[in-house]
Short mmCIF file of C-alpha atoms in Angstrom, two decimals:
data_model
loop_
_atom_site.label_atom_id
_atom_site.label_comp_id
_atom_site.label_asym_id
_atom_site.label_seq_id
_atom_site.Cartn_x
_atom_site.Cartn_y
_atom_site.Cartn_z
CA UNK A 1 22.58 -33.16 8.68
CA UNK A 2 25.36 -34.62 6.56
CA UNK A 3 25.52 -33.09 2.79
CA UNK A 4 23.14 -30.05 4.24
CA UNK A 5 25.34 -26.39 2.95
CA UNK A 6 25.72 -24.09 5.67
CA UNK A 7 23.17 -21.14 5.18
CA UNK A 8 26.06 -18.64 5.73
CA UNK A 9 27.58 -20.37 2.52
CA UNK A 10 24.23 -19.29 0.36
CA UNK A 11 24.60 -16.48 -1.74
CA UNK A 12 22.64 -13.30 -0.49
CA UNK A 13 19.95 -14.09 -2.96
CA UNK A 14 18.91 -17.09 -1.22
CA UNK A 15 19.11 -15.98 2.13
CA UNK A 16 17.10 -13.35 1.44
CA UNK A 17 14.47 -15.53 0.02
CA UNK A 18 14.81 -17.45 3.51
CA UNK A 19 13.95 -14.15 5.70
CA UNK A 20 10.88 -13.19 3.37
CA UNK A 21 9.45 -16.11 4.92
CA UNK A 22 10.11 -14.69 8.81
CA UNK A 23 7.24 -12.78 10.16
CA UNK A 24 7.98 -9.15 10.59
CA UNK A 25 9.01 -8.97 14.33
CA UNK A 26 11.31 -12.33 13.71
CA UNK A 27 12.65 -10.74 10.73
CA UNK A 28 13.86 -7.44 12.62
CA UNK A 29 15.48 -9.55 14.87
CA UNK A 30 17.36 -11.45 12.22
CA UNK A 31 19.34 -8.23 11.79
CA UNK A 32 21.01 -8.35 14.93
CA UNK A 33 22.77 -11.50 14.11
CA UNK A 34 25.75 -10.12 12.24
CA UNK A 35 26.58 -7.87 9.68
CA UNK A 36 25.89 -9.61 6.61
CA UNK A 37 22.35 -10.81 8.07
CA UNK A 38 21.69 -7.23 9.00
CA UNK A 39 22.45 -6.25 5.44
CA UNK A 40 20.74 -9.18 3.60
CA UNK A 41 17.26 -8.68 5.95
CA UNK A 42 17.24 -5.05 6.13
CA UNK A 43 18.34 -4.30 1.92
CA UNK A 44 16.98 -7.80 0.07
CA UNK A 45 14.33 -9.01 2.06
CA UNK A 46 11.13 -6.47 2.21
CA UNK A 47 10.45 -5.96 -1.39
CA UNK A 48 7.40 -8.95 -1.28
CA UNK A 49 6.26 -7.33 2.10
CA UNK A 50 2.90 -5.74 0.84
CA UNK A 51 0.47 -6.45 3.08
CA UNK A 52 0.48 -5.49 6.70
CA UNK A 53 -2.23 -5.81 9.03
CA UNK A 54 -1.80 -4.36 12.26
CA UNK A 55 -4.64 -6.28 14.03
CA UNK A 56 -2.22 -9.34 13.72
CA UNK A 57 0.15 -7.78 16.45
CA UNK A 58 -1.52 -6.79 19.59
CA UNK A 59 1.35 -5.60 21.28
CA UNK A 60 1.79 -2.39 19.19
CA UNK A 61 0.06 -0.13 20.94
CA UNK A 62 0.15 3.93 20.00
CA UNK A 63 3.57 4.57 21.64
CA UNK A 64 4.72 1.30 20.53
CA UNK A 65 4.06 2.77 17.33
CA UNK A 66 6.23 5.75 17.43
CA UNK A 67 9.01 3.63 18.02
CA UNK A 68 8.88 1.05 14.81
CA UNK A 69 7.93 3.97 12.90
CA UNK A 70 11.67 4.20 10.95
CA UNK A 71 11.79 0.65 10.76
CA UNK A 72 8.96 0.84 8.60
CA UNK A 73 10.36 3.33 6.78
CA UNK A 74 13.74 2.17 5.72
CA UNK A 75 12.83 -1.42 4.78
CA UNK A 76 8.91 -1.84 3.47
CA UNK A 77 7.21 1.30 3.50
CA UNK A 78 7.62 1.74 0.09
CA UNK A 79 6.91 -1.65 -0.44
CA UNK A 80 3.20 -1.53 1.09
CA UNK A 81 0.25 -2.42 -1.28
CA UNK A 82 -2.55 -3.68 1.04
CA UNK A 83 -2.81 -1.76 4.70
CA UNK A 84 -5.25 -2.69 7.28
CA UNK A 85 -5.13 -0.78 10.61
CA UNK A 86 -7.75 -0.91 13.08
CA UNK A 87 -8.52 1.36 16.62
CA UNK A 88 -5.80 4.06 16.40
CA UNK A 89 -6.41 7.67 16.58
CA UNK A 90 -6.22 9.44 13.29
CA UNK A 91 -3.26 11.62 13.86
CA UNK A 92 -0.90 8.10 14.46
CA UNK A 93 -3.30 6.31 11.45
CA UNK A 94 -2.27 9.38 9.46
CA UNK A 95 1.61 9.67 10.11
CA UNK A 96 1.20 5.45 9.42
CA UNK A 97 0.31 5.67 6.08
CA UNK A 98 2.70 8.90 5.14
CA UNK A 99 5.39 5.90 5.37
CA UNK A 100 3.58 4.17 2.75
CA UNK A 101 2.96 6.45 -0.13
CA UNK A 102 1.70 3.49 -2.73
CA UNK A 103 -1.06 2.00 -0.77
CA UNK A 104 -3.78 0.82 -3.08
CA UNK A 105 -6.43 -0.92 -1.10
CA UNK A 106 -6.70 0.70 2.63
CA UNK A 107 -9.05 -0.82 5.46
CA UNK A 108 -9.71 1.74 8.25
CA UNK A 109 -11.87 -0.39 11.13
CA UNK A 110 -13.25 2.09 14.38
CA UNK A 111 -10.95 5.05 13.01
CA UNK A 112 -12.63 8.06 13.40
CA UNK A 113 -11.88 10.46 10.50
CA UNK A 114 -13.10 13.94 10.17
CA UNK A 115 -13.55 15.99 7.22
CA UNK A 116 -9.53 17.03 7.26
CA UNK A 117 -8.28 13.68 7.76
CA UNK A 118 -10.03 12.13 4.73
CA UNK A 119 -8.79 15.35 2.37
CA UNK A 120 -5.51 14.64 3.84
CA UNK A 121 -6.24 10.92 2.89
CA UNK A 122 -6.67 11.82 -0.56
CA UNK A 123 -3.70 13.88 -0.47
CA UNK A 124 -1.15 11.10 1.16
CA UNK A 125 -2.59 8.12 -1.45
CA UNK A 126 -3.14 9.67 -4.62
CA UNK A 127 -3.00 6.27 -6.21
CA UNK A 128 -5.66 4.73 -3.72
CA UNK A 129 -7.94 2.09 -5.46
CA UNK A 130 -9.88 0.55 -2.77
CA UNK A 131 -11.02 2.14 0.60
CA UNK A 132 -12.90 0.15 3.45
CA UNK A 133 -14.03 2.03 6.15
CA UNK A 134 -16.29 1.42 9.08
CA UNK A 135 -18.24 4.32 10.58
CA UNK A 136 -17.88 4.43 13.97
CA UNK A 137 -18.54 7.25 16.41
CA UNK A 138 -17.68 5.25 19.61
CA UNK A 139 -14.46 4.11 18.40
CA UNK A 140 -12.83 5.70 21.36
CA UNK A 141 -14.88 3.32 24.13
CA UNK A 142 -12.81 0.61 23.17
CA UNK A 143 -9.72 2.71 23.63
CA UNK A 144 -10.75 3.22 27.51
CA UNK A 145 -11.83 6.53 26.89
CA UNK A 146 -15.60 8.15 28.55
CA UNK A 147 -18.42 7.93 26.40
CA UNK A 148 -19.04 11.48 24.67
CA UNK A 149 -21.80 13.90 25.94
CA UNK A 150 -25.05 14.04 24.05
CA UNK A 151 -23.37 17.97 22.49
CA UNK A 152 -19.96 15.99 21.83
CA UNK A 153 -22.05 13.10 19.92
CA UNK A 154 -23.73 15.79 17.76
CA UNK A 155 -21.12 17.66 17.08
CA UNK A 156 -18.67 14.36 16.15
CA UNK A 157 -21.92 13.34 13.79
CA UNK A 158 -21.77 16.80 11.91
CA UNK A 159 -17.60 16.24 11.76
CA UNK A 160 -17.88 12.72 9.94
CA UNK A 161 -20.94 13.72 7.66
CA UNK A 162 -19.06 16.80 6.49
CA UNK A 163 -16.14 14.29 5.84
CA UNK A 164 -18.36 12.38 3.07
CA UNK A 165 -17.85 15.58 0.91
CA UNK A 166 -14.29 14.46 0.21
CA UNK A 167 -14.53 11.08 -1.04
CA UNK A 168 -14.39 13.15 -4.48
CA UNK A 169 -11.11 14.07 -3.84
CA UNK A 170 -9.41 10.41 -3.96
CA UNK A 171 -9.85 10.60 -7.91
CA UNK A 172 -8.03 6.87 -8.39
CA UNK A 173 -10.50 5.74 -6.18
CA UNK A 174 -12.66 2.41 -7.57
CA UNK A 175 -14.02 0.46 -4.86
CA UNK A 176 -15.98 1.72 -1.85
CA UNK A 177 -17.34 -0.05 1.18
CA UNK A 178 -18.65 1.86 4.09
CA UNK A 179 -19.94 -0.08 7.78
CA UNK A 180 -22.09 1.96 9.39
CA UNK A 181 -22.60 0.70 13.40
CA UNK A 182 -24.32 4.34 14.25
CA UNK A 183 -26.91 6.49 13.05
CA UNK A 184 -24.21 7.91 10.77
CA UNK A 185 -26.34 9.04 7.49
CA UNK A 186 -29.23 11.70 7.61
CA UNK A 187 -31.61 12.58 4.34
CA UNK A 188 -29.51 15.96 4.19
CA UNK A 189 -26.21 14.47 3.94
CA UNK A 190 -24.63 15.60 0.58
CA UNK A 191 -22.42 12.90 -0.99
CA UNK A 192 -19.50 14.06 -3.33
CA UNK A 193 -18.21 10.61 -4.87
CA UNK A 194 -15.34 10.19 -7.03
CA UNK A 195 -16.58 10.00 -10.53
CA UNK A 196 -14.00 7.01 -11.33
CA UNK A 197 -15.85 4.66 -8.84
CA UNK A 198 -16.87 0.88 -10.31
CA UNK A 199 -18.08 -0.55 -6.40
CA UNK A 200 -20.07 0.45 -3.99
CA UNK A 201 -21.01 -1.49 -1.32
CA UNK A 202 -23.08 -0.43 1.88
CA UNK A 203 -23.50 -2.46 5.52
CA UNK A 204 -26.46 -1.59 7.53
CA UNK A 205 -26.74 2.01 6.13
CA UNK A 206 -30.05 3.81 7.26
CA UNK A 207 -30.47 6.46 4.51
CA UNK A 208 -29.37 4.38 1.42
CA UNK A 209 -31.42 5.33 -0.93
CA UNK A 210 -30.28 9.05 -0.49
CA UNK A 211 -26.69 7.42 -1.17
CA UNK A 212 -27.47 5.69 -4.05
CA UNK A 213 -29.14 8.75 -5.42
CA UNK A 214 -25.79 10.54 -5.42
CA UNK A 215 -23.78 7.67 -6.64
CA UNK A 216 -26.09 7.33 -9.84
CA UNK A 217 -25.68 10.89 -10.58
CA UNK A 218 -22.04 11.15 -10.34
CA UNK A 219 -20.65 7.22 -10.70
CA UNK A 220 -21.51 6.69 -14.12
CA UNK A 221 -18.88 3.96 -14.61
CA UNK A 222 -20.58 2.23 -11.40
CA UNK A 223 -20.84 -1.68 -12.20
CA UNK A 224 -20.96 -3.46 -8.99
CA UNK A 225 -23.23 -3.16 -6.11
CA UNK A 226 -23.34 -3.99 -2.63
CA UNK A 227 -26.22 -3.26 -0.22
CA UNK A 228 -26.31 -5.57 2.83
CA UNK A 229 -28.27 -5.26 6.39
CA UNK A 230 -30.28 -2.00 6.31
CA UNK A 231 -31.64 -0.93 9.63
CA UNK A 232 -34.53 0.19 7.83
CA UNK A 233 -36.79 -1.32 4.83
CA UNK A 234 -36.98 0.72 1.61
CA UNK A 235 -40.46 0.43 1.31
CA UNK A 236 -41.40 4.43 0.51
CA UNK A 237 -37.89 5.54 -0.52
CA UNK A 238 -38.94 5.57 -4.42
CA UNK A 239 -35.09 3.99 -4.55
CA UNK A 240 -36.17 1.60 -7.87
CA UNK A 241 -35.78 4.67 -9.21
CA UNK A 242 -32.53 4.55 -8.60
CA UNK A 243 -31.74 1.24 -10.28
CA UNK A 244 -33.61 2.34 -12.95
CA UNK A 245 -31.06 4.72 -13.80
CA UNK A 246 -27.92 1.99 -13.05
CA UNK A 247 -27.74 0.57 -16.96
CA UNK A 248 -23.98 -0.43 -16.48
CA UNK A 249 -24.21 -2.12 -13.53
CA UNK A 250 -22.75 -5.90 -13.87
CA UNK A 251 -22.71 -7.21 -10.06
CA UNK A 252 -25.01 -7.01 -7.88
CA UNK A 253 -25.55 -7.87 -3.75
CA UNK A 254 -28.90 -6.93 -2.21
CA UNK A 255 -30.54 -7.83 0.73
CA UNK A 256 -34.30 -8.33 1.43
CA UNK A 257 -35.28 -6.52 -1.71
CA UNK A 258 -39.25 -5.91 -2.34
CA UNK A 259 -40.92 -6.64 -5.74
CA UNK A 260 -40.33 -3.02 -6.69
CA UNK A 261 -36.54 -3.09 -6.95
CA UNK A 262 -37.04 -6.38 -8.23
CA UNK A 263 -38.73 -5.43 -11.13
CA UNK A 264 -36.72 -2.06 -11.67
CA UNK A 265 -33.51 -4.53 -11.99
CA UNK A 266 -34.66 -6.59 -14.61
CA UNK A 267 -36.45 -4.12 -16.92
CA UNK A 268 -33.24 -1.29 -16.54
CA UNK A 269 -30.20 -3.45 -15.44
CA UNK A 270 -29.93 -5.48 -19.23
CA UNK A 271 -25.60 -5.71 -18.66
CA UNK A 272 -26.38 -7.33 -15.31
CA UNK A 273 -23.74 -10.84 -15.04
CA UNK A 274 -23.75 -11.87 -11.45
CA UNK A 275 -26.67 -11.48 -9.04
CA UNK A 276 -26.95 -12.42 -5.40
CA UNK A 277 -29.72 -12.26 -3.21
CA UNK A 278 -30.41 -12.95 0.77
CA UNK A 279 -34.05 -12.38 1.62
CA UNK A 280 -35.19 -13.24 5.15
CA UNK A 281 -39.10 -12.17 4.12
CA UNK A 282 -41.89 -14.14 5.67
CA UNK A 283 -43.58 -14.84 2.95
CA UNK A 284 -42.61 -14.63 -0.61
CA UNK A 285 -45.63 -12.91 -2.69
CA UNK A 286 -46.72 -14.45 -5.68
CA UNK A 287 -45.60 -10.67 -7.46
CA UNK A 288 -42.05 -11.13 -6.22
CA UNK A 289 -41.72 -14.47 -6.77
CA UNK A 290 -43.26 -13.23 -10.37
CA UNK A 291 -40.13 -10.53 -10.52
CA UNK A 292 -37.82 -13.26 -9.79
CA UNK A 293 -38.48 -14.73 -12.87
CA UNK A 294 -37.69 -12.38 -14.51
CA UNK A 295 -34.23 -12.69 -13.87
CA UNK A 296 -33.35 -15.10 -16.26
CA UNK A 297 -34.60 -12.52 -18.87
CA UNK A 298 -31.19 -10.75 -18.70
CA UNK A 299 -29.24 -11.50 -21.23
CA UNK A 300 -25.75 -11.52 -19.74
CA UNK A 301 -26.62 -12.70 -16.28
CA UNK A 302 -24.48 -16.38 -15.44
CA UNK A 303 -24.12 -16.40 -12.11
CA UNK A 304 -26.88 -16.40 -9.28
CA UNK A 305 -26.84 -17.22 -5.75
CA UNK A 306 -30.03 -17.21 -3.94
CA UNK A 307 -30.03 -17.44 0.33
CA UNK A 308 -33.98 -17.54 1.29
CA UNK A 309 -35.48 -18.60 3.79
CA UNK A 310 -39.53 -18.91 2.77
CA UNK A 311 -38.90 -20.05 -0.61
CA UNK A 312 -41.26 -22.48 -1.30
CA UNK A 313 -39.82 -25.87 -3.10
CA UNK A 314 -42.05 -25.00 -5.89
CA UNK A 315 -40.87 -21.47 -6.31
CA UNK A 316 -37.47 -22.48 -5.90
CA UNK A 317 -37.91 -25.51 -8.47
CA UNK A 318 -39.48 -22.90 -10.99
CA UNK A 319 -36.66 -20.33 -10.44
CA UNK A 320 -33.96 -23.01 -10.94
CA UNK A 321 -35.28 -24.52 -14.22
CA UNK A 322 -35.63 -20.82 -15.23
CA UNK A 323 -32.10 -19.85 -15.10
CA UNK A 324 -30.91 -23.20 -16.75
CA UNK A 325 -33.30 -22.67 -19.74
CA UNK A 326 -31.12 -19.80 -20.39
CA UNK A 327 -27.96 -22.09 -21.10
CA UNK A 328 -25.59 -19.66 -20.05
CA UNK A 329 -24.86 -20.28 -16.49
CA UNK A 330 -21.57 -20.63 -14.85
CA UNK A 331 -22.30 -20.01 -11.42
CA UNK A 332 -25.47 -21.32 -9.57
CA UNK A 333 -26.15 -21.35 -5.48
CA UNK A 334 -29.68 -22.19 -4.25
CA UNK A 335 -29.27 -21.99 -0.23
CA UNK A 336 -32.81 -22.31 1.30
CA UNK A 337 -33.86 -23.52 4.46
CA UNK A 338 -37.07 -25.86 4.76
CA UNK A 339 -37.36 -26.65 1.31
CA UNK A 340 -34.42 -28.07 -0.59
CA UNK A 341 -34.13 -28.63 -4.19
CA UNK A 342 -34.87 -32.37 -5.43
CA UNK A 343 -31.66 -34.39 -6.82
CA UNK A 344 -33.45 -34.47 -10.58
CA UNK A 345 -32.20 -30.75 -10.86
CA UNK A 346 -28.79 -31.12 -10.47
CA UNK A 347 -28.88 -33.42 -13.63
CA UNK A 348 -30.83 -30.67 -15.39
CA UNK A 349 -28.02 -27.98 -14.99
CA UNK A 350 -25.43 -30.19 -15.94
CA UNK A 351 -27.40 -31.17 -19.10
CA UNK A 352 -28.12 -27.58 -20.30
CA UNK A 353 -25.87 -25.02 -19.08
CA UNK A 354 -22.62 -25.79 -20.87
CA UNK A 355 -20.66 -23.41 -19.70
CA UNK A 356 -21.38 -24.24 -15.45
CA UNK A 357 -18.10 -24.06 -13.60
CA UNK A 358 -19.56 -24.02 -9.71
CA UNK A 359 -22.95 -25.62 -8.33
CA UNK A 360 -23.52 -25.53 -4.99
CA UNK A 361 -27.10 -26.87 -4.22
CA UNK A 362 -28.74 -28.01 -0.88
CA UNK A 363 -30.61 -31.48 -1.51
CA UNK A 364 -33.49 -32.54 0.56
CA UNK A 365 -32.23 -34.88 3.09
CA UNK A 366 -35.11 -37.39 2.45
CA UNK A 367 -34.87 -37.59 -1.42
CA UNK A 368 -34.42 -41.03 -1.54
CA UNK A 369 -33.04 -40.31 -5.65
CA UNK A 370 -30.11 -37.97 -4.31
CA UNK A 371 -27.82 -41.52 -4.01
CA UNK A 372 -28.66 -43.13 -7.28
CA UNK A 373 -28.50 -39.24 -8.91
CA UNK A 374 -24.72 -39.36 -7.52
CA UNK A 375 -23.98 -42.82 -8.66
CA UNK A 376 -24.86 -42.02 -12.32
CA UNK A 377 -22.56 -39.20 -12.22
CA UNK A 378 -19.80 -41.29 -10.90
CA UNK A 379 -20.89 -43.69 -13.46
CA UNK A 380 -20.87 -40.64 -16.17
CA UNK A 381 -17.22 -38.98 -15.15
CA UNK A 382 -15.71 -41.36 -17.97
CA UNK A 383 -17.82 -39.73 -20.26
CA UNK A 384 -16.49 -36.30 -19.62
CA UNK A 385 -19.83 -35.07 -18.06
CA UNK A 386 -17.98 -33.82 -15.28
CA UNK A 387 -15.06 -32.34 -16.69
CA UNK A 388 -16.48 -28.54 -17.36
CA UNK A 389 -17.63 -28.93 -13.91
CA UNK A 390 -15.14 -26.76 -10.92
CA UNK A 391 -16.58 -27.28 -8.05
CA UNK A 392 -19.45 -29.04 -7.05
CA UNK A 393 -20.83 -28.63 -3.22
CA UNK A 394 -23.75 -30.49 -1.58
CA UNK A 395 -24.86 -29.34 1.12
CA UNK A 396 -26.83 -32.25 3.72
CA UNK A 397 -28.34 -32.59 6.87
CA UNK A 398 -26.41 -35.61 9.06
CA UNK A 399 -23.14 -37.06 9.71
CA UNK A 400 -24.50 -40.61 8.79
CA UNK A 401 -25.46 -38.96 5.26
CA UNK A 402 -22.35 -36.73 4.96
CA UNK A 403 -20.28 -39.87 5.49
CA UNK A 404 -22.05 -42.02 3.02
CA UNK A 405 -21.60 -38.96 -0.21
CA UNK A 406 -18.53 -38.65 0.56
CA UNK A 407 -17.72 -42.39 0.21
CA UNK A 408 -19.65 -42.21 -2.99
CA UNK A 409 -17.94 -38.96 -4.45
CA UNK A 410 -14.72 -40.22 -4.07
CA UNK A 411 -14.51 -40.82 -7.92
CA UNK A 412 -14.67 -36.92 -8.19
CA UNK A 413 -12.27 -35.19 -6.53
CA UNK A 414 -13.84 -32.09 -7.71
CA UNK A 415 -17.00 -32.78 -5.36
CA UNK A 416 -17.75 -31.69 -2.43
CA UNK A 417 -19.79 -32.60 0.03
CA UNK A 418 -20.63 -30.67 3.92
CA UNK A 419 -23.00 -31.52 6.46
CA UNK A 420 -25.34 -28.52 7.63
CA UNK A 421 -24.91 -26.76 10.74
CA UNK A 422 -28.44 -27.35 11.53
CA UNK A 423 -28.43 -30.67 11.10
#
């Protein structure tokens, strides 16, 4: 076009800004244009490039690997902050992240590290804040190899559980998130955490009350908590105990808890801010529904999210108008699946939690109120009811209905509005 510079007549500044938008491979191949390109690309262009992912380019196999290894160290090794790499053997995983010495948050997916490579680990990234790694012991299936003898299996299983010793070792490290997808953990395993760990979180982990039990006694900075999809119920495991002794915990994510841990949370965990619970039970007992309560008894806590499926609307009704009694939410998600809330709630929180940013209800499909509810708050938005208000989601059952709230919400842009999947 006419009046358009030349981008050979930018300065390299600019064209440098130009290749940090190239994908990687594109941007290697920028530097066989001509000399000043290959100087610009290979010198100006990589310091922004902190995140690499290798699951986003399929083609680079092992050997492949070998190969772009010097490329990767000359222009953005140094660079790397955030390194995700997924299905390579630990020796290549290994000499991978030796080219990135500041790595902060690391992802290993179906990487099978032994008690040497994880020391090593600590050794390459002594600055290593976050660490998620999937347990795997069948990584190598996917890689085309045979499945390992019944001896090989054991033997791996005593590898990778002496490996847990040397979490200890990565003494920067703050966040932890193991996946388990094998009978990893036993009740003998001995757990050596770093002391400076503030997360934990824990996928499907059969023995995780034998975890916890070492995190409590040497995290004692521990605030947030993550325990998702056990394979096995804690009923037995004595593991309120265990949250008993968690006073500085501030986040929590627990799944299917019993009226035990329930309780143990709100008479022990007094700093708790941000609670979220999915519970697929059968039946909610009157005790835990009793211990839910109880919830809104902590002091700090302002934000809640709730996924249930056998909450009753009148449990769910009593729980809500607990927590906005207390005034101080910010944050409240009520997710249920046969009983939604009624629209006179939503007018409740907005009323008498002054501080809500985010409410994200699902409304009853038949509540013939839910319309006029919405047309008073369209009504109220030039009264600056709205305005302290984030996000607002509503979550309903058909297209027909989805199209007629969002014809009505158009007067907040802030509000929004999603039909169910199982409608």
């Amino acid at each position: 076009m006419s009046g358009c510079p030349d981008i050979n007549s930018l300065p390299d500044v600019n064209l440098a800004q130009i290749f940090e938008k190239l994908p990687y491979q594109k941007r290697l191949q920028i530097e066989r244009v001509c000399k000043r390109w290959h100087h610009v690309a290979k010198s100006l262009s990589w310091s922004n490039f902190k995140t690499f992912d290798n699951g986003k380019y399929r083609n680079w196999s092992e050997p492949s690997i070998i190969q772009i290894k010097p490329f990767i160290e000359e222009r953005c090794g140094r660079f790397l902050r955030h390194l995700t790499l997924r299905y390579w053997s630990p020796p290549v995983v290994l000499s991978f992240i030796r080219l990135a010495p500041q790595v902060q948050h690391l992802r290993l997916w179906s990487v099978k590290l032994m008690s040497e490579h994880i020391r090593e680990l600590a050794q390459i990234l002594p600055h290593l804040k976050s660490l998620d790694l999937e347990v795997s012991l069948w990584s190598e299936v996917r890689m085309g190899a045979m499945r390992p003898t019944l001896w090989q299996s054991k033997s791996a299983i005593k590898q990778q559980q002496d490996s847990m010793k040397h979490f200890q070792d990565m003494t920067s490290l703050e966040y932890l998130y193991i996946y388990e997808k094998t009978r990893f953990f036993d009740q003998n395993n001995l757990i050596q955490f770093p002391s400076s760990l503030k997360y934990l979180a824990l996928y499907g982990i059969n023995s995780a009350d034998q975890i916890l039990f070492w995190a409590e006694k040497q995290c004692k900075n521990l605030k947030g908590l993550r325990l998702t999809y056990f394979a096995t119920r804690w009923l037995g495991t004595g593991i309120e105990f265990v949250f008993e002794a968690l006073t500085e915990l501030r986040a929590l994510e627990i799944y299917s808890p019993d009226e035990k841990i329930i309780s143990a949370i709100t008479k022990s965990c007094k700093k708790l801010e941000h609670v979220n619970i999915l519970d697929d039970s059968l039946i909610i007992s009157a005790e835990k529904h009793a211990n839910m309560l109880h919830l809104a008894t902590l002091p700090n806590l302002c934000s809640v999210a709730i996924q249930a499926s056998s909450y009753s609307k009148q449990q769910t009704t009593e729980l809500v108008n607990r927590l906005i009694a207390k005034g101080n939410m910010q944050y409240i998600q009520i997710k249920t699946s046969d009983t939604p809330l009624e629209s006179a709630v939503l007018f409740e929180i907005l009323h008498h939690c002054k501080n809500i940013k985010t409410i994200d209800l699902h409304f009853n499909l038949l509540d013939v109120y839910l319309y006029s509810t919405i047309d008073q708050m369209v009504d109220e938005v030039g009264n600056g009811m709205m305005d302290k208000v984030n996000v607002l989601k509503i979550l309903v059952q058909s297209s027909k209905c989805n199209a007629i709230m969002r014809r009505r919400c158009k007067a907040m842009p802030r509000m929004e509005c999603h039909k169910s999947s199982n409608g």
